[in-house]
């Protein structure tokens, strides 16, 4: 794993600072370039079942809400068998995942948070948020990048302190499926 257990003692204190995007700043230039990249990408978003990408051919366009003529990609609909297969794959992976020490489970999330805060993915996420949700640059940075980084790190911190074994508390985890009858 890329983040050893010692990494857990280095959680940043406080919220992720938003960028200012001043005219002529590197942040503004990077966002402008990311907007052009996202507009031109023509994303084809498949269903991910296990580790397999599934393209059904039944698609819906991804358009900007402020200009429905601007299409930035398409997303594939899943069939009922696809949904069942995805649930089965997730359940199979969950038993393996649950056996890992909590430090190994949080490592990819901490790495993703670091990459999002300091790498080019922040610019791409902000650009996609601006186009898909009609946000301003500053709103996109706060609502998407900063909150995603803070949430990821906060949940990792909660995992390490939630119990002596580092397992998620059932009351705080939305990933648990209810087995009680309705």
Coordinates of C-alpha atoms in Angstrom, one line a residue:
X1 CA 0.0 0.0 0.0
X2 CA 1.2 3.5 -0.6
X3 CA 0.2 5.0 2.7
X4 CA 1.5 3.2 5.8
X5 CA -0.2 3.2 9.1
X6 CA 1.9 6.2 10.2
X7 CA 0.1 8.3 7.7
X8 CA -3.0 8.2 9.8
X9 CA -1.4 10.5 12.4
X10 CA -1.0 13.2 9.8
X11 CA -4.6 14.2 9.1
X12 CA -4.8 17.8 8.1
X13 CA -6.5 20.0 10.7
X14 CA -9.3 22.2 9.4
X15 CA -11.1 22.4 6.1
X16 CA -9.3 22.4 2.7
X17 CA -8.7 26.0 1.5
X18 CA -10.5 27.0 -1.7
X19 CA -8.4 28.6 -4.4
X20 CA -8.9 32.2 -5.3
X21 CA -8.9 32.1 -9.1
X22 CA -7.6 35.7 -9.5
X23 CA -7.3 37.0 -13.0
X24 CA -4.0 35.9 -14.5
X25 CA -3.4 33.3 -11.8
X26 CA -2.1 29.8 -12.5
X27 CA -5.4 28.5 -10.9
X28 CA -7.5 30.4 -13.4
X29 CA -5.3 29.2 -16.4
X30 CA -5.5 25.6 -15.2
X31 CA -9.3 25.7 -14.9
X32 CA -9.6 27.3 -18.3
X33 CA -7.5 24.5 -19.8
X34 CA -9.5 21.8 -17.9
X35 CA -12.8 23.3 -19.1
X36 CA -11.6 23.0 -22.7
X37 CA -10.5 19.4 -22.0
X38 CA -13.8 18.4 -20.4
X39 CA -15.9 20.0 -23.2
X40 CA -13.9 18.2 -25.9
X41 CA -13.6 14.8 -24.2
X42 CA -16.9 13.2 -25.3
X43 CA -17.1 11.0 -22.2
X44 CA -18.6 7.5 -22.7
X45 CA -19.6 6.4 -19.1
X46 CA -20.1 2.7 -18.8
X47 CA -21.4 0.7 -15.9
X48 CA -18.6 -0.8 -13.8
X49 CA -19.5 -4.3 -12.6
X50 CA -16.7 -5.8 -10.7
X51 CA -13.7 -4.8 -12.7
X52 CA -15.5 -5.0 -16.1
X53 CA -16.8 -2.0 -18.0
X54 CA -20.3 -2.7 -19.4
X55 CA -21.7 -0.7 -22.3
X56 CA -25.3 -1.5 -22.9
X57 CA -25.9 0.7 -25.9
X58 CA -28.9 2.2 -24.2
X59 CA -27.6 5.7 -23.4
X60 CA -28.6 9.1 -22.2
X61 CA -26.8 12.3 -23.1
X62 CA -24.8 14.2 -20.5
X63 CA -25.6 17.9 -21.3
X64 CA -24.9 21.2 -19.5
X65 CA -28.0 22.5 -17.7
X66 CA -27.4 26.1 -18.9
X67 CA -27.1 25.0 -22.5
X68 CA -28.7 21.7 -23.5
X69 CA -27.1 21.9 -26.9
X70 CA -23.7 21.4 -25.2
X71 CA -23.2 17.6 -25.0
X72 CA -20.2 16.5 -23.0
X73 CA -20.8 12.8 -23.2
X74 CA -23.2 9.9 -22.7
X75 CA -24.0 7.5 -19.9
X76 CA -25.1 3.9 -20.3
X77 CA -28.3 2.6 -18.6
X78 CA -28.0 -0.6 -16.7
X79 CA -30.5 -3.4 -17.0
X80 CA -32.0 -5.3 -14.1
X81 CA -29.5 -8.2 -14.6
X82 CA -26.7 -5.6 -14.7
X83 CA -27.8 -4.2 -11.4
X84 CA -28.1 -7.6 -9.8
X85 CA -24.6 -8.5 -11.1
X86 CA -23.2 -5.2 -9.7
X87 CA -24.7 -6.0 -6.3
X88 CA -23.3 -9.5 -6.3
X89 CA -19.8 -8.2 -7.3
X90 CA -19.9 -5.6 -4.5
X91 CA -21.0 -8.1 -1.9
X92 CA -18.2 -10.5 -3.0
X93 CA -15.6 -7.7 -2.8
X94 CA -16.9 -6.5 0.6
X95 CA -15.9 -9.7 2.4
X96 CA -12.3 -9.4 1.1
X97 CA -12.2 -5.7 1.8
X98 CA -13.5 -6.1 5.4
X99 CA -10.7 -8.4 6.3
X100 CA -8.0 -5.8 5.5
X101 CA -6.6 -3.7 8.4
X102 CA -8.2 -0.3 8.5
X103 CA -5.0 1.4 7.6
X104 CA -5.0 -0.4 4.3
X105 CA -8.6 0.4 3.7
X106 CA -8.2 4.1 4.2
X107 CA -4.9 4.3 2.2
X108 CA -6.5 4.7 -1.3
X109 CA -8.9 7.3 0.0
X110 CA -6.1 9.3 1.6
X111 CA -4.1 9.1 -1.6
X112 CA -7.2 10.1 -3.7
X113 CA -7.7 13.1 -1.3
X114 CA -4.1 14.2 -1.7
X115 CA -4.3 13.8 -5.5
X116 CA -7.5 15.8 -5.6
X117 CA -6.2 18.6 -3.4
X118 CA -2.7 19.0 -5.0
X119 CA -2.9 17.5 -8.5
X120 CA -4.6 18.2 -11.8
X121 CA -7.7 16.2 -10.9
X122 CA -8.9 19.2 -8.9
X123 CA -9.0 21.3 -12.1
X124 CA -10.9 18.5 -13.9
X125 CA -13.4 18.0 -11.1
X126 CA -14.0 21.7 -10.9
X127 CA -14.5 22.0 -14.7
X128 CA -16.9 19.0 -14.8
X129 CA -18.8 20.5 -11.9
X130 CA -19.0 23.9 -13.6
X131 CA -20.4 22.3 -16.8
X132 CA -22.7 19.7 -15.3
X133 CA -24.1 21.8 -12.4
X134 CA -23.7 25.4 -13.8
X135 CA -21.5 26.5 -10.9
X136 CA -19.0 29.3 -10.9
X137 CA -15.4 28.5 -10.6
X138 CA -15.3 29.4 -6.9
X139 CA -18.5 27.5 -6.1
X140 CA -17.3 24.4 -8.0
X141 CA -14.0 24.4 -6.0
X142 CA -15.8 24.6 -2.6
X143 CA -18.7 22.4 -3.4
X144 CA -16.8 19.6 -5.3
X145 CA -13.1 19.6 -4.7
X146 CA -12.8 21.0 -1.1
X147 CA -15.8 19.1 0.3
X148 CA -14.7 15.8 -1.4
X149 CA -11.2 16.1 0.1
X150 CA -12.6 17.0 3.6
X151 CA -15.2 14.2 3.5
X152 CA -12.7 11.6 2.4
X153 CA -10.2 12.5 5.1
X154 CA -12.9 12.9 7.7
X155 CA -14.3 9.4 7.0
X156 CA -10.8 7.9 7.2
X157 CA -10.2 9.6 10.5
X158 CA -13.6 8.2 11.8
X159 CA -12.6 4.7 10.6
X160 CA -9.5 4.8 12.8
X161 CA -11.4 6.0 15.9
X162 CA -14.8 4.3 15.6
X163 CA -13.8 1.1 17.4
X164 CA -10.8 -0.8 18.7
X165 CA -10.6 -2.8 15.5
X166 CA -11.1 0.1 13.2
X167 CA -14.3 -1.2 11.7
X168 CA -17.0 1.1 10.5
X169 CA -19.8 1.6 13.0
X170 CA -23.1 0.2 11.5
X171 CA -25.0 3.2 12.7
X172 CA -22.7 5.6 10.8
X173 CA -22.2 3.6 7.6
X174 CA -24.6 4.0 4.7
X175 CA -23.1 1.1 2.9
X176 CA -24.8 -1.5 5.0
X177 CA -27.9 -3.1 3.5
X178 CA -30.8 -3.7 5.8
X179 CA -31.7 -7.3 6.3
X180 CA -34.8 -6.8 8.3
X181 CA -38.2 -7.2 6.7
X182 CA -40.0 -4.1 5.7

